[in-house]
C-alpha cells in the first residue's frame, strides 16, 4: 500500500476532466473517473469538476449545469462554451502541423478558438483554496491549460503527453513547468516530457490502472451482433488524428492483396466511411456496454492500434487482459514500447508490414494465443489500480499544501456561486 494514513487524507480533491459520464469512451476521461472513484474509496473527499457536455464532437450542453450526485460521486458541471467558428484554430493548427513557428499570440488564439469553460475558471478564482489539490487532464485542452494556472500550487496534471506539434508550443511551458506536479503513465512519456521541456515541474511515472473483467463470452458477443468469421478489433474515436483513415486503407490492402478472410469490427464514436467494396468487411457496433466491450476483445483475432499519439493506450491493455495480441503502429513510441516490452504482438511501419502481421496471425492462431498470454501477464504485473493509486496518493501528499493550510470548504458558498 501507499503508506498514506487516514489523517493524511484531509482536504477536498477536485478531479477535472473535460467530459464526464458513463458513455464516454475517451481514454483520459475514463482514467480520471477511475482515479476519482479509487481515491474516494480510500477515504478522500472527491469532487468532479467538468462540463455539461458529453459529446466530444458536438460539445452541446446535454447535462444540467450545477451540482448533483452521479454514480456515487459529487459532480459539479459548468457550461461548455463553443462560440467561435473554429476557422482560425484550423488554419493555425495546419500551420503548426507543417512545422511553422507560431507566435505566442497565434498560439493563444489557436487555444481560444475552441471549447472553453469560463464558469469553471471563475469558480476556481473564488474557491480554489477550498481544494487540497486539483487534478487536470489531459494537457492539451483549454480547462487544463487555463484553469490550472489559477492556483498552480494546488494543480496537478494527468499529463497524457504525446509527440505532437501542439506539445512543443510555448503556451504549455507554464503548465508543464509551473504546476505542483505531473503524473506520467509510461517511461516513453517521461522521456518525451524531458526532451520537450527540460525544466519540468515535480513529476512521477505512476502508470495507469486497468480493470480486470471477471469473465469473457466471445461467442455470446458474436451471436448478439451477428458477426461470423475471424475479425480484428479497433476501439476509440474514428478520426484522422487516431489513425482511423490509415487503418481502413491498411486493412483494405491486407485483405485484398493477401486474400485474408477477415473483418474489421469497430466500436466507438465518429463516422466509419468504409472503402468502396469493403462495406461488408467493416462492422460498426457503436457504443457497447462494458460486458459486450470485453467480449468483443476476447473474440478478436487481434486488436489493432493505429494511433501514433498515445500516452498509455488503455485499449491495448484491455485486449491483452482478454488474452488477445496487438498489432500496433511502430511510429507511436508508447505503443511500440508496450508491444516490444511485453512481446504481446507485432508492430508495423507501413501497409505491407501490417498485412504481414495479420497474415501470420491468421495462419498461426497458436502464436496469437501465446502473444495474448504474454500481454496479459504484462498488464497484471504492471498496471493494476492498487499500485497506481498508491503512487498517486503519495505524490498528492508530497506535492500539495499541508492540510493546515487549507481553507475549509463551505458547501453553501460553493453552490451559491454557480
Coordinates of C-alpha atoms in Angstrom, one line a residue:
X1 CA 0.0 0.0 0.0
X2 CA 1.0 3.6 -0.3
X3 CA 1.9 4.2 3.3
X4 CA -0.6 7.1 3.5
X5 CA -2.5 7.2 6.8
X6 CA -6.2 8.3 7.2
X7 CA -5.1 11.5 8.9
X8 CA -3.2 12.5 5.7
X9 CA -6.3 12.1 3.5
X10 CA -7.6 15.5 4.5
X11 CA -8.9 18.2 2.1
X12 CA -11.1 18.0 -0.9
X13 CA -9.7 16.8 -4.2
X14 CA -11.1 18.3 -7.4
X15 CA -10.8 16.0 -10.4
X16 CA -11.2 18.0 -13.7
X17 CA -11.9 16.0 -16.9
X18 CA -13.3 18.0 -19.8
X19 CA -16.2 15.5 -20.0
X20 CA -17.7 13.1 -17.6
X21 CA -20.4 10.4 -17.9
X22 CA -20.9 6.6 -18.2
X23 CA -21.0 6.6 -22.0
X24 CA -17.7 8.4 -22.5
X25 CA -15.0 6.3 -24.1
X26 CA -12.1 8.8 -24.2
X27 CA -9.0 7.4 -22.6
X28 CA -8.2 10.3 -20.2
X29 CA -11.8 10.8 -19.2
X30 CA -12.1 7.1 -18.2
X31 CA -8.9 7.2 -16.3
X32 CA -9.8 10.4 -14.4
X33 CA -13.1 8.8 -13.5
X34 CA -11.4 5.7 -12.1
X35 CA -8.9 7.8 -10.2
X36 CA -11.8 9.7 -8.6
X37 CA -13.6 6.5 -7.6
X38 CA -10.4 4.9 -6.3
X39 CA -9.4 7.9 -4.2
X40 CA -12.9 8.3 -2.8
X41 CA -12.9 4.6 -1.9
X42 CA -9.7 5.2 0.0
X43 CA -11.3 7.9 2.1
X44 CA -10.6 11.1 0.2
X45 CA -13.2 13.8 -0.2
X46 CA -13.6 13.9 -4.0
X47 CA -15.5 16.2 -6.4
X48 CA -15.7 16.1 -10.2
X49 CA -15.4 19.5 -11.9
X50 CA -16.4 19.2 -15.5
X51 CA -18.6 20.5 -18.4
X52 CA -22.2 19.9 -19.0
X53 CA -21.3 18.4 -22.4
X54 CA -20.6 14.7 -23.0
X55 CA -20.1 14.5 -26.8
X56 CA -16.5 15.1 -28.0
X57 CA -17.6 16.3 -31.4
X58 CA -20.7 18.5 -30.8
X59 CA -19.8 19.8 -27.3
X60 CA -23.5 20.5 -26.7
X61 CA -24.5 21.0 -23.1
X62 CA -26.7 18.0 -22.7
X63 CA -26.4 17.7 -18.9
X64 CA -27.8 20.1 -16.3
X65 CA -25.4 22.8 -15.1
X66 CA -24.9 22.6 -11.3
X67 CA -24.0 20.1 -8.6
X68 CA -25.5 16.6 -8.2
X69 CA -24.5 13.1 -7.3
X70 CA -23.8 10.8 -10.2
X71 CA -23.0 7.2 -9.6
X72 CA -21.8 7.9 -6.1
X73 CA -19.6 10.9 -7.0
X74 CA -20.3 14.6 -6.4
X75 CA -20.2 16.2 -9.9
X76 CA -20.1 19.9 -10.4
X77 CA -20.9 20.8 -14.1
X78 CA -20.3 24.1 -15.9
X79 CA -21.4 25.3 -19.3
X80 CA -19.1 24.4 -22.2
X81 CA -18.8 27.4 -24.5
X82 CA -18.0 26.9 -28.2
X83 CA -18.9 30.4 -29.5
X84 CA -16.3 30.7 -32.3
X85 CA -16.3 29.0 -35.7
X86 CA -13.0 27.3 -35.3
X87 CA -11.7 28.6 -38.6
X88 CA -8.7 30.3 -37.1
X89 CA -7.9 27.2 -35.0
X90 CA -8.0 25.1 -38.1
X91 CA -5.7 27.4 -40.1
X92 CA -3.2 27.8 -37.3
X93 CA -3.4 24.1 -36.5
X94 CA -2.4 23.2 -40.1
X95 CA 0.5 25.7 -39.9
X96 CA 1.5 24.1 -36.6
X97 CA 1.5 20.6 -38.2
X98 CA 3.5 21.9 -41.1
X99 CA 6.3 23.0 -38.7
X100 CA 5.7 26.7 -38.8
X101 CA 6.7 28.5 -35.6
X102 CA 3.6 30.3 -34.3
X103 CA 3.9 33.5 -32.3
X104 CA 2.6 33.4 -28.7
X105 CA -0.4 35.5 -29.7
X106 CA -1.2 33.0 -32.5
X107 CA -0.9 30.1 -30.1
X108 CA -3.3 31.8 -27.7
X109 CA -5.8 32.4 -30.5
X110 CA -5.5 28.8 -31.5
X111 CA -6.2 27.7 -28.0
X112 CA -9.2 30.0 -27.5
X113 CA -10.9 29.3 -30.9
X114 CA -12.2 26.1 -29.4
X115 CA -14.2 24.9 -26.4
X116 CA -13.8 27.0 -23.3
X117 CA -15.3 26.7 -19.8
X118 CA -15.2 30.3 -18.3
X119 CA -17.5 29.5 -15.4
X120 CA -15.1 26.8 -14.2
X121 CA -12.3 29.4 -14.3
X122 CA -14.4 31.8 -12.3
X123 CA -15.3 29.1 -9.8
X124 CA -11.7 28.4 -9.2
X125 CA -10.9 32.1 -8.8
X126 CA -13.3 32.1 -5.9
X127 CA -12.9 28.6 -4.5
X128 CA -9.5 27.1 -5.4
X129 CA -8.4 27.5 -1.7
X130 CA -11.1 25.0 -0.7
X131 CA -9.4 22.2 -2.6
X132 CA -6.3 20.3 -1.3
X133 CA -5.5 19.5 -5.0
X134 CA -7.0 19.9 -8.4
X135 CA -6.1 17.2 -10.9
X136 CA -6.5 18.2 -14.5
X137 CA -6.1 16.2 -17.7
X138 CA -5.0 15.9 -20.4
X139 CA -2.6 18.7 -21.0
X140 CA -3.9 19.6 -24.5
X141 CA -7.3 21.2 -23.8
X142 CA -8.5 24.6 -22.5
X143 CA -9.6 23.5 -19.0
X144 CA -6.1 22.1 -18.2
X145 CA -4.3 25.0 -19.9
X146 CA -6.3 27.9 -18.5
X147 CA -7.7 26.7 -15.2
X148 CA -4.5 25.0 -13.8
X149 CA -2.9 28.5 -13.8
X150 CA -5.5 29.8 -11.3
X151 CA -3.9 28.0 -8.4
X152 CA -0.7 26.3 -9.7
X153 CA 0.5 25.4 -6.3
X154 CA -2.6 23.1 -6.0
X155 CA -2.8 22.0 -9.6
X156 CA -1.7 18.5 -10.7
X157 CA -1.7 17.3 -14.2
X158 CA -2.6 13.8 -15.6
X159 CA -0.4 14.8 -18.5
X160 CA -1.1 12.5 -21.4
X161 CA 1.8 14.0 -23.4
X162 CA 2.2 12.9 -27.0
X163 CA 4.9 13.6 -29.5
X164 CA 2.8 16.0 -31.5
X165 CA 3.2 19.5 -32.8
X166 CA 1.0 21.1 -30.0
X167 CA 3.2 19.7 -27.3
X168 CA 6.1 21.9 -28.4
X169 CA 4.2 25.2 -28.3
X170 CA 5.3 27.9 -25.8
X171 CA 1.9 28.2 -24.2
X172 CA 2.3 24.9 -22.5
X173 CA 5.6 25.8 -20.8
X174 CA 3.9 27.4 -17.7
X175 CA 1.6 24.3 -17.4
X176 CA 4.4 21.7 -17.6
X177 CA 6.9 23.6 -15.6
X178 CA 4.8 25.6 -13.1
X179 CA 2.1 23.4 -11.6
X180 CA 2.6 21.4 -8.4
X181 CA 3.2 18.1 -10.1
X182 CA 2.9 16.0 -13.2
X183 CA 1.6 12.4 -13.3
X184 CA 3.1 10.4 -16.2
X185 CA 2.0 7.0 -17.3
X186 CA 5.0 5.4 -19.1
X187 CA 8.7 5.8 -19.4
X188 CA 8.4 6.9 -23.1
X189 CA 6.1 9.7 -21.9
X190 CA 8.6 10.6 -19.2
X191 CA 11.5 10.7 -21.7
X192 CA 9.4 12.9 -24.1
X193 CA 8.5 15.3 -21.4
X194 CA 12.2 15.9 -20.6
X195 CA 13.0 16.2 -24.2
X196 CA 10.4 18.9 -24.8
X197 CA 10.6 20.8 -21.5
X198 CA 13.8 20.3 -19.6
X199 CA 12.5 22.4 -16.7
X200 CA 9.7 20.2 -15.6
X201 CA 7.5 20.6 -12.6
X202 CA 7.9 17.8 -10.0
X203 CA 6.8 14.6 -11.7
X204 CA 6.4 10.8 -11.3
X205 CA 5.7 7.8 -13.5
X206 CA 2.7 6.2 -11.8
X207 CA 1.4 4.0 -14.6
X208 CA -2.3 3.6 -15.2
X209 CA -4.8 1.1 -13.9
X210 CA -6.9 -1.2 -15.9
X211 CA -9.9 -3.2 -14.5
X212 CA -9.7 -7.0 -14.9
X213 CA -13.0 -8.5 -16.1
X214 CA -14.3 -11.5 -14.2
X215 CA -15.1 -13.4 -17.3
X216 CA -15.5 -13.3 -21.1
X217 CA -18.1 -14.6 -23.5
X218 CA -16.7 -14.1 -27.0
X219 CA -19.3 -16.5 -28.7
X220 CA -22.1 -14.6 -27.0
X221 CA -20.8 -11.4 -28.5
X222 CA -20.7 -12.9 -32.0
X223 CA -24.2 -14.1 -31.7
X224 CA -25.6 -10.9 -30.3
X225 CA -24.1 -8.7 -33.1
X226 CA -24.3 -11.2 -35.9
X227 CA -20.6 -11.5 -36.5
X228 CA -19.3 -14.5 -38.3
X229 CA -15.7 -15.4 -39.2
X230 CA -12.5 -14.1 -37.7
X231 CA -12.1 -10.3 -37.1
X232 CA -9.7 -7.8 -35.9
X233 CA -10.9 -5.1 -33.5
X234 CA -10.5 -1.3 -33.2
X235 CA -11.9 0.7 -30.3
X236 CA -11.9 4.5 -30.0
X237 CA -12.7 7.6 -31.9
X238 CA -12.9 7.2 -35.7
X239 CA -10.9 10.3 -36.8
X240 CA -7.7 11.0 -38.6
X241 CA -5.8 12.0 -35.5
X242 CA -6.3 8.5 -34.2
X243 CA -5.1 6.9 -37.4
X244 CA -8.6 5.6 -38.4
X245 CA -8.4 6.6 -42.1
X246 CA -5.0 5.0 -42.4
X247 CA -6.2 1.9 -40.6
X248 CA -9.0 1.4 -43.1
X249 CA -6.6 1.8 -46.0
X250 CA -4.1 -0.7 -44.5
X251 CA -6.9 -3.1 -43.8
X252 CA -8.2 -2.9 -47.3
X253 CA -4.7 -3.5 -48.6
X254 CA -4.3 -6.6 -46.3
X255 CA -7.5 -8.3 -47.2
X256 CA -7.3 -7.6 -50.9
X257 CA -3.6 -8.4 -51.5
X258 CA -3.4 -11.4 -49.1
X259 CA -6.9 -12.7 -49.6
X260 CA -7.5 -12.8 -45.9
X261 CA -10.9 -13.9 -44.6
X262 CA -11.0 -11.1 -42.0
X263 CA -13.4 -8.4 -40.8
X264 CA -12.7 -5.2 -39.0
X265 CA -15.0 -4.7 -36.1
X266 CA -15.0 -1.2 -34.7
X267 CA -16.6 0.3 -31.6
X268 CA -16.6 4.0 -30.5
X269 CA -17.6 7.4 -31.9
X270 CA -17.3 9.1 -35.3
X271 CA -18.2 8.2 -38.9
X272 CA -16.9 4.9 -40.2
X273 CA -17.0 5.5 -44.0
X274 CA -15.6 2.1 -45.2
X275 CA -13.8 2.0 -48.6
X276 CA -15.9 1.1 -51.6
X277 CA -16.3 -2.7 -51.9
X278 CA -15.4 -3.4 -48.3
X279 CA -18.7 -2.3 -46.7
X280 CA -19.5 -5.9 -45.6
X281 CA -16.0 -6.3 -44.1
X282 CA -16.1 -3.3 -41.7
X283 CA -18.7 -3.7 -39.0
X284 CA -19.6 -0.8 -36.6
X285 CA -21.1 -1.9 -33.3
X286 CA -21.1 1.6 -31.9
X287 CA -21.0 2.2 -28.1
X288 CA -21.1 -1.1 -26.1
X289 CA -21.9 -1.9 -22.5
X290 CA -18.8 -2.9 -20.6
X291 CA -19.6 -6.6 -20.7
X292 CA -20.0 -6.6 -24.5
X293 CA -16.9 -4.5 -24.9
X294 CA -14.8 -7.0 -23.0
X295 CA -16.3 -9.9 -25.0
X296 CA -15.5 -8.0 -28.3
X297 CA -11.8 -8.0 -27.3
X298 CA -11.9 -11.7 -26.4
X299 CA -13.5 -12.7 -29.7
X300 CA -11.0 -10.9 -31.9
X301 CA -8.0 -12.5 -33.7
X302 CA -6.1 -9.3 -32.6
X303 CA -6.5 -5.7 -31.6
X304 CA -5.2 -3.1 -34.0
X305 CA -3.8 0.2 -32.7
X306 CA -3.1 2.7 -35.5
X307 CA -2.7 5.8 -33.2
X308 CA 0.7 7.5 -33.1
X309 CA -0.4 9.8 -30.3
X310 CA -0.9 7.6 -27.2
X311 CA 0.3 8.4 -23.7
X312 CA -0.7 5.0 -22.4
X313 CA -3.3 3.2 -24.7
X314 CA -5.8 1.7 -22.4
X315 CA -7.4 -0.3 -25.3
X316 CA -4.1 -2.2 -25.8
X317 CA -4.3 -3.3 -22.1
X318 CA -7.9 -4.3 -22.4
X319 CA -7.1 -6.5 -25.4
X320 CA -4.2 -8.2 -23.5
X321 CA -6.4 -8.8 -20.5
X322 CA -8.7 -10.7 -22.8
X323 CA -5.7 -12.8 -24.0
X324 CA -5.5 -11.3 -27.5
X325 CA -2.4 -9.9 -29.2
X326 CA -1.9 -6.4 -30.5
X327 CA -0.9 -5.2 -33.9
X328 CA 0.3 -1.6 -33.3
X329 CA 1.9 1.2 -35.3
X330 CA 5.7 1.3 -34.7
X331 CA 5.8 5.1 -35.1
X332 CA 3.9 5.5 -31.8
X333 CA 6.6 5.4 -29.2
X334 CA 4.3 4.3 -26.3
X335 CA 2.6 1.6 -28.5
X336 CA 6.0 0.3 -29.7
X337 CA 7.3 0.3 -26.1
X338 CA 4.3 -1.8 -24.8
X339 CA 4.3 -4.3 -27.6
X340 CA 8.1 -4.9 -27.7
X341 CA 8.5 -5.0 -23.9
X342 CA 5.6 -7.4 -23.5
X343 CA 6.3 -9.5 -26.6
X344 CA 2.5 -9.4 -26.9
X345 CA 2.1 -8.7 -30.6
X346 CA 3.6 -7.1 -33.7
X347 CA 4.5 -3.5 -34.7
X348 CA 4.3 -2.3 -38.2
X349 CA 5.7 0.7 -40.2
X350 CA 3.6 0.5 -43.4
X351 CA 0.7 -1.2 -45.1
X352 CA 2.8 -4.2 -46.2
X353 CA 4.1 -4.9 -42.6
X354 CA 0.5 -4.5 -41.3
X355 CA -0.7 -7.1 -43.9
X356 CA 2.1 -9.4 -43.0
X357 CA 1.3 -9.3 -39.3
X358 CA -2.4 -10.1 -39.9
X359 CA -1.4 -12.9 -42.3
X360 CA 0.9 -14.5 -39.7
X361 CA -1.8 -14.4 -37.0
X362 CA -4.4 -15.9 -39.4
X363 CA -2.0 -18.7 -40.3
X364 CA -0.7 -19.4 -36.8
X365 CA -3.5 -18.9 -34.3
X366 CA -1.5 -20.6 -31.6
X367 CA 1.1 -17.8 -31.9
X368 CA -1.7 -15.3 -31.4
X369 CA -2.7 -17.1 -28.2
X370 CA 0.9 -17.1 -26.9
X371 CA 1.3 -13.4 -27.6
X372 CA -2.0 -12.6 -25.9
X373 CA -1.0 -14.6 -22.8
X374 CA 2.3 -12.7 -22.6
X375 CA 0.4 -9.4 -22.9
X376 CA -2.0 -10.4 -20.1
X377 CA 0.9 -11.2 -17.8
X378 CA 2.4 -7.8 -18.6
X379 CA -0.7 -5.9 -17.7
X380 CA -1.3 -7.8 -14.5
X381 CA 2.3 -7.2 -13.3
X382 CA 2.4 -3.5 -14.1
X383 CA -1.0 -1.8 -14.4
X384 CA -3.3 -2.6 -11.6
X385 CA -5.2 0.2 -9.8
X386 CA -4.0 -0.5 -6.3
X387 CA -0.4 0.0 -7.4
X388 CA -1.3 3.2 -9.4
X389 CA -3.4 4.7 -6.7
X390 CA -0.5 4.1 -4.2
X391 CA 1.7 6.3 -6.3
X392 CA -1.0 9.0 -6.9
X393 CA -1.7 9.3 -3.1
X394 CA 2.0 9.5 -2.2
X395 CA 2.5 12.4 -4.7
X396 CA -0.6 14.3 -3.7
X397 CA 0.6 14.3 -0.1
X398 CA 4.1 15.3 -1.2
X399 CA 3.2 18.0 -3.8
X400 CA 0.2 19.8 -2.4
X401 CA -0.2 22.1 0.7
X402 CA -0.4 20.6 4.1
X403 CA -4.0 20.2 5.4
X404 CA -3.4 23.0 8.0
X405 CA -3.0 25.5 5.0
X406 CA -6.4 24.6 3.6
X407 CA -9.5 26.9 3.9
X408 CA -12.4 24.7 5.0
X409 CA -14.9 24.1 2.2
X410 CA -18.4 25.7 2.7
X411 CA -20.9 23.8 0.6
X412 CA -23.4 26.6 0.7
X413 CA -20.9 29.2 -0.6
X414 CA -19.7 27.0 -3.5
X415 CA -23.1 26.0 -4.7
X416 CA -24.4 29.6 -4.4
X417 CA -21.8 30.8 -6.8
X418 CA -22.9 28.6 -9.7

